[in-house]
Coordinates of N, CA and C in Angstrom, one line a residue:
Chain A
X1 N 38.5 133.0 13.6 CA 38.9 131.9 14.5 C 38.9 130.5 13.9
X2 N 39.3 129.5 14.7 CA 39.4 128.1 14.3 C 40.4 128.0 13.1
X3 N 41.6 128.3 13.4 CA 42.7 128.2 12.4 C 43.5 126.9 12.7
X4 N 43.8 126.2 11.7 CA 44.6 125.0 11.8 C 45.9 125.2 10.9
X5 N 47.0 124.9 11.5 CA 48.3 125.0 10.7 C 48.8 123.6 10.6
X6 N 49.2 123.3 9.3 CA 49.8 122.0 9.0 C 51.2 122.2 8.5
X7 N 52.1 121.4 9.0 CA 53.5 121.6 8.6 C 54.3 120.2 8.5
X8 N 55.1 120.0 7.5 CA 55.4 120.9 6.4 C 54.4 120.9 5.3
X9 N 54.5 121.8 4.3 CA 53.5 121.8 3.2 C 54.0 120.8 2.1
X10 N 55.3 120.6 2.0 CA 55.9 119.7 1.1 C 57.1 119.0 1.7
X11 N 57.2 117.7 1.4 CA 58.4 117.0 1.9 C 58.7 115.9 0.9
X12 N 60.0 115.8 0.7 CA 60.6 114.7 -0.1 C 61.5 113.9 0.7
X13 N 61.3 112.6 0.7 CA 62.1 111.8 1.6 C 62.6 110.5 0.8
X14 N 63.6 109.9 1.3 CA 64.1 108.7 0.7 C 63.3 107.5 1.2
X15 N 63.2 106.5 0.3 CA 62.5 105.3 0.7 C 63.1 104.7 1.9
X16 N 62.3 104.3 2.8 CA 62.8 103.6 4.1 C 63.0 104.6 5.2
X17 N 62.9 105.8 5.0 CA 63.0 106.8 6.1 C 61.6 107.1 6.6
X18 N 61.5 107.8 7.7 CA 60.2 108.2 8.3 C 60.0 109.7 8.2
X19 N 58.8 110.1 8.1 CA 58.5 111.5 8.0 C 57.4 111.9 9.0
X20 N 57.5 113.0 9.7 CA 56.5 113.4 10.6 C 55.8 114.7 10.1
X21 N 54.5 114.7 10.2 CA 53.7 115.8 9.8 C 52.9 116.3 11.0
X22 N 52.9 117.6 11.2 CA 52.3 118.2 12.3 C 51.0 118.9 12.0
X23 N 50.1 118.9 12.9 CA 48.8 119.6 12.7 C 48.5 120.3 14.0
X24 N 48.4 121.6 13.9 CA 48.2 122.4 15.1 C 46.9 123.2 15.0
X25 N 46.2 123.3 16.1 CA 45.1 124.2 16.2 C 45.6 125.4 16.9
X26 N 45.5 126.6 16.2 CA 46.2 127.8 16.7 C 45.4 128.6 17.7
X27 N 44.1 128.6 17.6 CA 43.3 129.5 18.4 C 42.2 128.8 19.1
X28 N 42.3 127.4 19.2 CA 41.3 126.7 19.9 C 41.9 125.4 20.3
X29 N 41.2 124.7 21.3 CA 41.7 123.4 21.7 C 40.9 122.3 21.0
X30 N 41.7 121.4 20.4 CA 41.1 120.4 19.6 C 41.3 119.0 20.3
X31 N 40.3 118.5 20.9 CA 40.4 117.2 21.5 C 40.4 116.1 20.5
X32 N 39.8 116.4 19.3 CA 39.7 115.4 18.3 C 40.2 116.0 16.9
X33 N 41.1 115.3 16.3 CA 41.6 115.7 15.0 C 41.5 114.5 14.1
X34 N 41.6 114.8 12.8 CA 41.4 113.7 11.8 C 42.5 113.8 10.8
X35 N 42.9 112.7 10.3 CA 43.9 112.6 9.2 C 43.3 112.0 8.0
X36 N 43.5 112.7 6.9 CA 43.0 112.2 5.6 C 44.2 112.0 4.6
X37 N 43.9 111.2 3.6 CA 44.8 111.0 2.5 C 44.0 111.2 1.3
X38 N 44.7 111.9 0.3 CA 44.0 112.3 -0.9 C 44.9 111.9 -2.1
X39 N 44.3 111.1 -2.9 CA 45.0 110.7 -4.2 C 44.6 111.7 -5.3
X40 N 45.5 111.8 -6.3 CA 45.2 112.7 -7.3 C 43.8 112.6 -7.9
X41 N 43.2 113.8 -8.0 CA 41.8 113.9 -8.5 C 40.8 112.9 -7.9
X42 N 41.0 112.7 -6.6 CA 40.1 111.8 -5.9 C 39.7 112.5 -4.6
X43 N 38.7 111.9 -3.9 CA 38.2 112.5 -2.7 C 39.2 112.2 -1.5
X44 N 38.8 112.7 -0.4 CA 39.6 112.5 0.8 C 39.2 111.2 1.4
X45 N 40.2 110.5 1.8 CA 40.0 109.2 2.5 C 40.4 109.3 3.9
X46 N 39.4 109.2 4.8 CA 39.7 109.3 6.2 C 40.6 108.1 6.6
X47 N 41.7 108.5 7.2 CA 42.7 107.4 7.7 C 42.4 107.1 9.1
X48 N 42.3 108.1 10.0 CA 42.2 107.9 11.4 C 41.7 109.1 12.1
X49 N 41.1 108.8 13.3 CA 40.7 109.8 14.2 C 41.6 109.9 15.4
X50 N 42.1 111.1 15.6 CA 43.1 111.3 16.7 C 42.5 111.9 17.9
X51 N 42.6 111.3 19.0 CA 42.0 111.8 20.2 C 43.1 112.1 21.3
X52 N 43.0 113.3 21.8 CA 44.0 113.8 22.7 C 44.1 112.9 24.0
X53 N 45.3 112.4 24.2 CA 45.5 111.6 25.4 C 45.1 110.2 25.3
X54 N 44.7 109.7 24.1 CA 44.4 108.3 23.9 C 44.8 107.8 22.6
X55 N 44.6 106.6 22.3 CA 45.1 106.0 21.1 C 44.2 106.4 19.9
X56 N 44.8 106.5 18.8 CA 44.0 106.9 17.6 C 43.1 105.8 17.1
X57 N 42.0 106.1 16.5 CA 41.1 105.1 15.9 C 41.4 105.1 14.4
X58 N 41.8 103.9 13.9 CA 42.1 103.8 12.5 C 40.9 103.3 11.7
X59 N 40.8 103.8 10.5 CA 39.8 103.2 9.6 C 40.3 101.9 9.0
X60 N 39.3 101.1 8.6 CA 39.6 99.8 8.1 C 40.6 99.9 6.9
X61 N 41.6 99.0 6.9 CA 42.6 99.0 5.9 C 43.8 99.9 6.0
X62 N 43.8 100.7 7.0 CA 44.9 101.6 7.3 C 45.8 101.0 8.3
X63 N 47.1 100.9 7.9 CA 48.1 100.2 8.8 C 48.5 101.1 9.9
X64 N 48.1 100.8 11.1 CA 48.5 101.7 12.3 C 49.9 101.7 12.6
X65 N 50.7 100.6 12.2 CA 52.1 100.6 12.5 C 52.9 101.4 11.4
X66 N 52.2 101.6 10.3 CA 52.8 102.4 9.2 C 52.5 103.9 9.4
X67 N 51.3 104.2 9.9 CA 50.9 105.6 10.1 C 50.7 105.8 11.6
X68 N 51.7 106.3 12.2 CA 51.7 106.5 13.7 C 51.1 107.9 14.0
X69 N 50.1 107.9 14.8 CA 49.5 109.1 15.2 C 49.6 109.4 16.7
X70 N 50.0 110.6 17.0 CA 50.2 111.0 18.4 C 49.5 112.3 18.6
X71 N 48.7 112.3 19.7 CA 47.9 113.5 20.0 C 48.1 113.9 21.5
X72 N 49.3 114.3 21.7 CA 49.8 114.5 23.1 C 49.3 115.7 23.8
X73 N 48.8 116.7 23.0 CA 48.3 117.9 23.6 C 47.0 118.3 23.0
X74 N 46.3 119.3 23.5 CA 45.1 119.8 23.0 C 45.2 120.6 21.7
X75 N 46.4 120.9 21.3 CA 46.6 121.7 20.1 C 47.5 121.1 19.1
X76 N 47.9 119.8 19.3 CA 48.9 119.2 18.4 C 48.6 117.7 18.2
X77 N 48.5 117.4 16.9 CA 48.5 116.0 16.5 C 49.6 115.8 15.5
X78 N 50.2 114.7 15.5 CA 51.3 114.4 14.5 C 51.0 113.0 13.9
X79 N 51.3 113.0 12.6 CA 51.2 111.8 11.8 C 52.6 111.4 11.3
X80 N 53.1 110.3 11.7 CA 54.4 109.8 11.2 C 54.3 108.7 10.3
X81 N 54.8 108.9 9.1 CA 54.8 107.8 8.1 C 56.1 107.1 8.3
X82 N 56.0 105.9 8.7 CA 57.2 105.1 9.0 C 57.7 104.3 7.9
X83 N 59.0 104.1 7.7 CA 59.6 103.3 6.6 C 58.8 103.6 5.3
X84 N 58.9 104.9 4.9 CA 58.1 105.3 3.8 C 58.5 104.6 2.5
X85 N 57.6 104.4 1.6 CA 57.8 103.8 0.3 C 57.1 104.7 -0.7
X86 N 57.5 104.6 -2.0 CA 56.9 105.4 -3.0 C 55.4 105.3 -3.0
X87 N 54.8 104.2 -2.7 CA 53.4 104.1 -2.7 C 52.7 104.9 -1.6
X88 N 53.5 105.4 -0.7 CA 53.0 106.3 0.4 C 52.9 107.7 -0.1
X89 N 53.5 108.0 -1.2 CA 53.5 109.4 -1.8 C 52.0 109.8 -2.0
X90 N 51.7 110.9 -1.4 CA 50.3 111.3 -1.5 C 50.1 112.7 -0.9
X91 N 48.9 113.2 -0.8 CA 48.6 114.5 -0.2 C 47.9 114.2 1.1
X92 N 48.4 114.6 2.2 CA 47.9 114.3 3.5 C 47.3 115.6 4.1
X93 N 46.1 115.5 4.6 CA 45.4 116.6 5.2 C 44.9 116.3 6.6
X94 N 45.1 117.3 7.5 CA 44.5 117.1 8.8 C 43.3 118.0 9.0
X95 N 42.5 117.6 9.9 CA 41.3 118.4 10.3 C 41.1 118.4 11.8
X96 N 40.7 119.5 12.3 CA 40.4 119.6 13.7 C 39.0 120.0 14.0
X97 N 38.4 119.3 14.9 CA 37.0 119.6 15.3 C 36.9 120.6 16.4
X98 N 35.9 121.5 16.2 CA 35.7 122.5 17.2 C 34.2 122.7 17.4
X99 N 33.8 123.1 18.6 CA 32.4 123.2 18.9 C 31.8 124.5 18.2
X100 N 30.6 124.4 17.8 CA 29.9 125.5 17.2 C 28.5 125.8 17.9
X101 N 28.3 125.1 19.0 CA 27.1 125.2 19.7 C 26.7 123.9 20.3
X102 N 25.5 123.8 20.9 CA 25.1 122.6 21.6 C 25.1 121.4 20.6
X103 N 26.0 120.5 20.8 CA 25.9 119.3 19.9 C 26.4 119.5 18.5
X104 N 26.8 120.7 18.2 CA 27.2 121.0 16.8 C 28.7 121.2 16.7
X105 N 29.3 120.7 15.7 CA 30.7 120.8 15.5 C 31.0 121.4 14.1
X106 N 32.2 122.1 14.1 CA 32.7 122.5 12.8 C 34.1 121.8 12.6
X107 N 34.5 121.8 11.4 CA 35.7 121.1 11.0 C 36.6 122.0 10.2
X108 N 37.7 122.3 10.7 CA 38.7 123.2 10.0 C 39.8 122.3 9.5
X109 N 40.2 122.6 8.3 CA 41.3 121.8 7.7 C 42.6 122.5 7.6
X110 N 43.6 121.7 7.7 CA 45.0 122.2 7.4 C 45.2 122.4 5.9
X111 N 46.3 123.0 5.6 CA 46.5 123.3 4.2 C 47.1 122.1 3.4
X112 N 47.4 121.0 4.2 CA 47.9 119.8 3.5 C 49.4 119.7 3.4
X113 N 49.8 118.4 3.3 CA 51.2 118.1 3.1 C 51.4 117.2 1.9
X114 N 52.2 117.6 1.0 CA 52.5 116.8 -0.2 C 53.7 116.0 0.1
X115 N 53.6 114.7 0.3 CA 54.7 113.8 0.6 C 55.1 113.1 -0.7
X116 N 56.4 113.2 -1.0 CA 56.9 112.4 -2.2 C 58.1 111.5 -1.6
X117 N 57.9 110.3 -1.9 CA 59.0 109.3 -1.4 C 59.7 108.8 -2.7
X118 N 61.0 109.0 -2.6 CA 61.8 108.7 -3.8 C 62.8 107.5 -3.5
Chain B
X1 N 24.2 101.9 1.5 CA 25.1 102.8 2.3 C 24.8 104.2 2.0
X2 N 24.9 105.0 3.0 CA 24.6 106.5 2.8 C 25.8 107.1 2.1
X3 N 25.4 108.1 1.2 CA 26.5 108.7 0.4 C 26.0 110.0 -0.2
X4 N 26.9 110.7 -0.8 CA 26.6 111.8 -1.7 C 27.3 111.5 -3.0
X5 N 26.7 111.9 -4.1 CA 27.2 111.7 -5.4 C 27.4 113.0 -6.2
X6 N 28.5 113.2 -6.8 CA 28.8 114.3 -7.6 C 29.0 113.7 -9.0
X7 N 28.0 113.9 -9.8 CA 27.9 113.2 -11.1 C 28.9 113.7 -12.2
X8 N 29.4 114.9 -11.9 CA 30.3 115.5 -12.9 C 31.8 115.5 -12.4
X9 N 32.7 115.0 -13.2 CA 34.1 115.1 -12.8 C 34.6 116.5 -13.0
X10 N 34.1 117.2 -14.0 CA 34.5 118.5 -14.4 C 33.4 119.3 -14.9
X11 N 33.4 120.6 -14.5 CA 32.4 121.6 -15.0 C 33.2 122.7 -15.6
X12 N 32.9 123.1 -16.8 CA 33.5 124.2 -17.5 C 32.5 125.3 -17.7
X13 N 32.9 126.5 -17.4 CA 32.0 127.7 -17.5 C 32.8 128.9 -17.8
X14 N 32.2 129.8 -18.6 CA 32.8 131.0 -19.0 C 32.7 132.1 -17.8
X15 N 33.7 132.9 -17.7 CA 33.6 133.9 -16.6 C 32.4 134.8 -16.9
X16 N 31.7 135.1 -15.8 CA 30.5 135.9 -15.9 C 29.2 135.2 -16.0
X17 N 29.4 133.9 -16.4 CA 28.2 133.1 -16.5 C 27.8 132.4 -15.2
X18 N 26.5 132.0 -15.1 CA 26.2 131.3 -13.8 C 26.8 129.9 -13.8
X19 N 27.1 129.4 -12.6 CA 27.7 128.1 -12.5 C 26.8 127.2 -11.6
X20 N 26.8 125.9 -11.9 CA 26.1 125.0 -11.0 C 27.0 123.7 -10.9
X21 N 27.3 123.3 -9.7 CA 28.0 122.1 -9.4 C 27.0 121.2 -8.7
X22 N 26.8 120.0 -9.3 CA 25.7 119.1 -8.8 C 26.1 118.2 -7.7
X23 N 25.1 117.9 -6.8 CA 25.3 117.0 -5.8 C 24.0 116.3 -5.5
X24 N 23.9 115.0 -5.4 CA 22.7 114.4 -4.9 C 23.1 113.5 -3.7
X25 N 22.1 113.3 -2.9 CA 22.4 112.6 -1.6 C 21.5 111.3 -1.5
X26 N 22.1 110.4 -0.8 CA 21.3 109.2 -0.4 C 21.6 109.0 1.1
X27 N 20.9 109.7 1.9 CA 21.1 109.7 3.4 C 19.7 109.6 4.1
X28 N 19.7 108.8 5.0 CA 18.4 108.6 5.7 C 18.2 109.7 6.8
X29 N 17.0 109.9 7.1 CA 16.7 110.9 8.1 C 16.9 112.3 7.6
X30 N 17.3 113.2 8.5 CA 17.6 114.6 8.1 C 19.1 114.9 8.0
X31 N 19.6 114.8 6.8 CA 21.0 115.0 6.6 C 21.5 116.4 6.8
X32 N 22.8 116.4 7.3 CA 23.5 117.7 7.3 C 24.3 117.6 6.0
X33 N 24.2 118.7 5.2 CA 24.9 118.7 3.9 C 25.8 119.9 3.8
X34 N 27.0 119.7 3.2 CA 28.0 120.7 3.2 C 28.6 120.8 1.8
X35 N 29.2 122.0 1.5 CA 30.1 122.2 0.4 C 31.4 122.8 0.9
X36 N 32.5 122.1 0.4 CA 33.8 122.6 0.6 C 34.5 122.9 -0.7
X37 N 35.5 123.8 -0.7 CA 36.3 124.0 -1.8 C 37.8 123.8 -1.5
X38 N 38.5 123.3 -2.5 CA 39.9 123.0 -2.4 C 40.7 123.6 -3.5
X39 N 41.6 124.5 -3.2 CA 42.5 125.1 -4.2 C 43.7 124.2 -4.3
X40 N 44.4 124.3 -5.4 CA 45.5 123.4 -5.7 C 46.5 123.3 -4.5
X41 N 46.8 122.1 -4.1 CA 47.8 121.8 -3.0 C 47.4 122.6 -1.7
X42 N 46.2 122.7 -1.5 CA 45.7 123.3 -0.2 C 44.7 122.4 0.4
X43 N 44.4 122.7 1.7 CA 43.4 122.0 2.4 C 42.0 122.4 1.9
X44 N 41.0 121.9 2.6 CA 39.6 122.3 2.2 C 39.1 123.5 3.0
X45 N 38.4 124.3 2.3 CA 37.7 125.5 2.9 C 36.2 125.3 2.9
X46 N 35.6 125.6 4.1 CA 34.2 125.4 4.2 C 33.5 126.6 3.4
X47 N 32.5 126.2 2.7 CA 31.7 127.2 1.9 C 30.3 127.4 2.6
X48 N 29.6 126.3 2.8 CA 28.3 126.5 3.4 C 27.7 125.1 3.9
X49 N 26.7 125.2 4.6 CA 26.1 123.9 5.1 C 24.6 124.1 5.2
X50 N 23.8 123.0 5.1 CA 22.4 123.0 5.3 C 22.1 122.0 6.5
X51 N 21.4 122.5 7.4 CA 21.0 121.6 8.5 C 19.4 121.5 8.5
X52 N 18.8 122.7 8.6 CA 17.4 122.7 8.6 C 16.9 124.1 8.3
X53 N 15.6 124.3 8.0 CA 15.2 125.7 7.8 C 15.1 126.0 6.3
X54 N 15.4 127.2 6.0 CA 15.3 127.7 4.6 C 16.1 126.8 3.7
X55 N 15.5 126.4 2.6 CA 16.2 125.5 1.6 C 17.3 126.1 0.9
X56 N 17.3 127.4 0.8 CA 18.4 128.1 0.1 C 19.4 128.6 1.1
X57 N 20.6 128.1 1.0 CA 21.6 128.4 1.9 C 22.7 129.3 1.2
X58 N 23.0 130.4 1.8 CA 24.0 131.3 1.3 C 25.4 131.1 2.0
X59 N 26.4 131.1 1.3 CA 27.7 130.8 1.9 C 28.8 131.8 1.5
X60 N 30.0 131.4 1.6 CA 31.2 132.3 1.3 C 31.3 132.5 -0.1
X61 N 32.0 133.6 -0.5 CA 32.4 134.0 -1.8 C 31.3 134.0 -2.8
X62 N 30.1 134.3 -2.3 CA 28.9 134.5 -3.2 C 28.3 133.2 -3.7
X63 N 28.7 132.1 -3.1 CA 28.1 130.8 -3.4 C 26.8 130.6 -2.6
X64 N 25.9 129.8 -3.2 CA 24.7 129.4 -2.5 C 24.4 128.0 -2.9
X65 N 23.5 127.3 -2.2 CA 23.1 126.0 -2.5 C 21.6 125.8 -2.1
X66 N 20.9 125.0 -2.9 CA 19.5 124.8 -2.6 C 19.3 123.3 -2.2
X67 N 18.7 123.1 -1.1 CA 18.3 121.8 -0.6 C 17.0 121.4 -1.2
X68 N 17.0 120.3 -2.0 CA 15.7 119.9 -2.6 C 15.4 118.5 -2.2
X69 N 14.5 118.4 -1.3 CA 14.2 117.1 -0.7 C 13.6 116.1 -1.7
X70 N 12.7 116.6 -2.6 CA 12.0 115.7 -3.5 C 13.0 115.2 -4.5
X71 N 14.0 115.9 -4.9 CA 15.0 115.5 -5.8 C 16.3 115.0 -5.2
X72 N 16.3 115.0 -3.9 CA 17.5 114.6 -3.0 C 18.7 115.3 -3.6
X73 N 18.7 116.5 -3.8 CA 19.8 117.2 -4.4 C 20.2 118.4 -3.5
X74 N 21.4 118.8 -3.7 CA 22.0 120.0 -2.9 C 23.0 120.6 -3.9
X75 N 22.6 121.2 -5.0 CA 23.5 121.7 -6.0 C 24.1 123.1 -5.5
X76 N 25.3 123.3 -5.8 CA 26.0 124.5 -5.5 C 25.9 125.5 -6.7
X77 N 25.6 126.7 -6.4 CA 25.4 127.7 -7.5 C 26.1 129.0 -7.2
X78 N 26.3 129.7 -8.3 CA 26.8 131.1 -8.2 C 26.4 131.8 -9.4
X79 N 25.8 133.0 -9.2 CA 25.2 133.7 -10.4 C 26.2 134.2 -11.4
X80 N 27.4 134.5 -11.0 CA 28.4 135.0 -12.0 C 29.8 134.4 -11.6
X81 N 30.3 133.5 -12.4 CA 31.5 132.9 -12.1 C 32.8 133.8 -12.3
X82 N 33.8 133.5 -11.5 CA 35.0 134.2 -11.6 C 36.1 133.2 -11.9
X83 N 37.1 133.7 -12.6 CA 38.3 132.7 -12.9 C 38.8 132.2 -11.6
X84 N 38.9 133.0 -10.6 CA 39.4 132.6 -9.3 C 38.6 131.6 -8.6
X85 N 37.4 131.3 -9.1 CA 36.5 130.2 -8.6 C 37.0 128.8 -9.0
X86 N 37.9 128.8 -10.0 CA 38.4 127.5 -10.5 C 39.1 126.8 -9.3
X87 N 38.6 125.6 -9.0 CA 39.1 124.8 -7.9 C 38.3 123.5 -7.9
X88 N 38.6 122.7 -6.9 CA 37.9 121.4 -6.7 C 36.9 121.6 -5.6
X89 N 35.7 121.1 -5.9 CA 34.5 121.3 -5.0 C 34.0 120.0 -4.5
X90 N 33.9 119.9 -3.2 CA 33.4 118.7 -2.6 C 32.1 118.9 -1.9
X91 N 31.1 118.0 -2.2 CA 29.9 117.9 -1.5 C 30.1 116.9 -0.3
X92 N 29.5 117.1 0.8 CA 29.7 116.2 1.9 C 28.4 116.1 2.7
X93 N 28.3 115.0 3.5 CA 27.2 114.9 4.4 C 27.6 114.3 5.7
X94 N 26.7 114.6 6.7 CA 26.9 113.8 8.0 C 25.5 113.5 8.5
X95 N 25.5 112.6 9.4 CA 24.2 112.1 9.9 C 23.7 113.0 11.1
X96 N 24.5 113.9 11.5 CA 24.2 114.8 12.6 C 25.3 115.7 12.9
X97 N 25.1 116.6 13.9 CA 26.0 117.6 14.2 C 27.3 117.1 14.8
X98 N 27.2 115.9 15.3 CA 28.4 115.4 16.0 C 29.2 114.4 15.2
X99 N 28.8 114.2 13.9 CA 29.5 113.3 13.0 C 30.3 114.0 12.0
X100 N 31.5 113.4 11.8 CA 32.4 114.0 10.8 C 31.8 113.8 9.4
X101 N 31.9 114.9 8.5 CA 31.4 114.8 7.2 C 32.1 113.7 6.4
X102 N 31.3 113.1 5.5 CA 31.8 112.1 4.5 C 31.8 112.8 3.2
X103 N 32.8 112.8 2.4 CA 32.9 113.6 1.2 C 32.6 112.8 -0.1
X104 N 32.0 113.5 -1.0 CA 31.9 113.0 -2.4 C 33.2 113.0 -3.1
X105 N 33.2 112.6 -4.3 CA 34.5 112.4 -5.1 C 35.1 113.7 -5.6
X106 N 34.3 114.8 -5.5 CA 34.8 116.1 -6.0 C 34.5 116.4 -7.4
X107 N 34.3 117.6 -7.7 CA 34.1 118.1 -9.1 C 35.1 119.3 -9.3
X108 N 35.8 119.2 -10.4 CA 36.7 120.2 -10.8 C 36.0 121.3 -11.6
X109 N 36.0 122.5 -11.1 CA 35.4 123.6 -11.7 C 36.4 124.4 -12.4
X110 N 36.2 124.6 -13.7 CA 37.2 125.4 -14.5 C 36.4 126.6 -15.1
X111 N 36.8 127.8 -14.7 CA 36.2 129.0 -15.2 C 37.1 129.6 -16.2
X112 N 36.7 129.7 -17.5 CA 37.5 130.3 -18.6 C 37.3 131.8 -18.7
X113 N 38.4 132.5 -18.9 CA 38.3 134.0 -19.0 C 37.5 134.4 -20.2

């Protein structure tokens, strides 16, 4: 159980275009999802928390107009990188939170999206 | 600030030998501690976690970790390494069950045939 699907796994786009990445919880409802960015050989940097039916909460230093997050249903959150530039090239990973008992949560990660902006 | 530290960027071990990937924590109270593994171009997979109870925690793929409060450590171990264990390993912590884990910088494990 608790499977998360992230799509696409790889995308190459031209500078100035927008790219949408999808994160789906396949067998559970995820009211809260998370988006991370990972630079080569570095840890995951939490970008934002995505809450179903409400606005995302962005971490300090993350441009909300650049990284648009939509969580319109209990099983889908999307991250749109708008007007992408080469410096946005990175590995983006989503995570969905699910309950594991009273007050306990588990976090399942998607397989990631390698974005290359040329 | 609360954190976990992974002092080694890379660990090399021969197949069949025991492996240890180190993690120390600086977290107040009773931390929740985790280990995740990431294979190339993939998301993270949960290995194990410590919340309370027995200090030795057993997880997936034969991995285990020992919570040591006096040394503030939570090292990941496996008695006999496999080449397929080669991956990036992340130690993480949270302040409670409802808080998202915060990750260390990661340690690259390379198991040589």
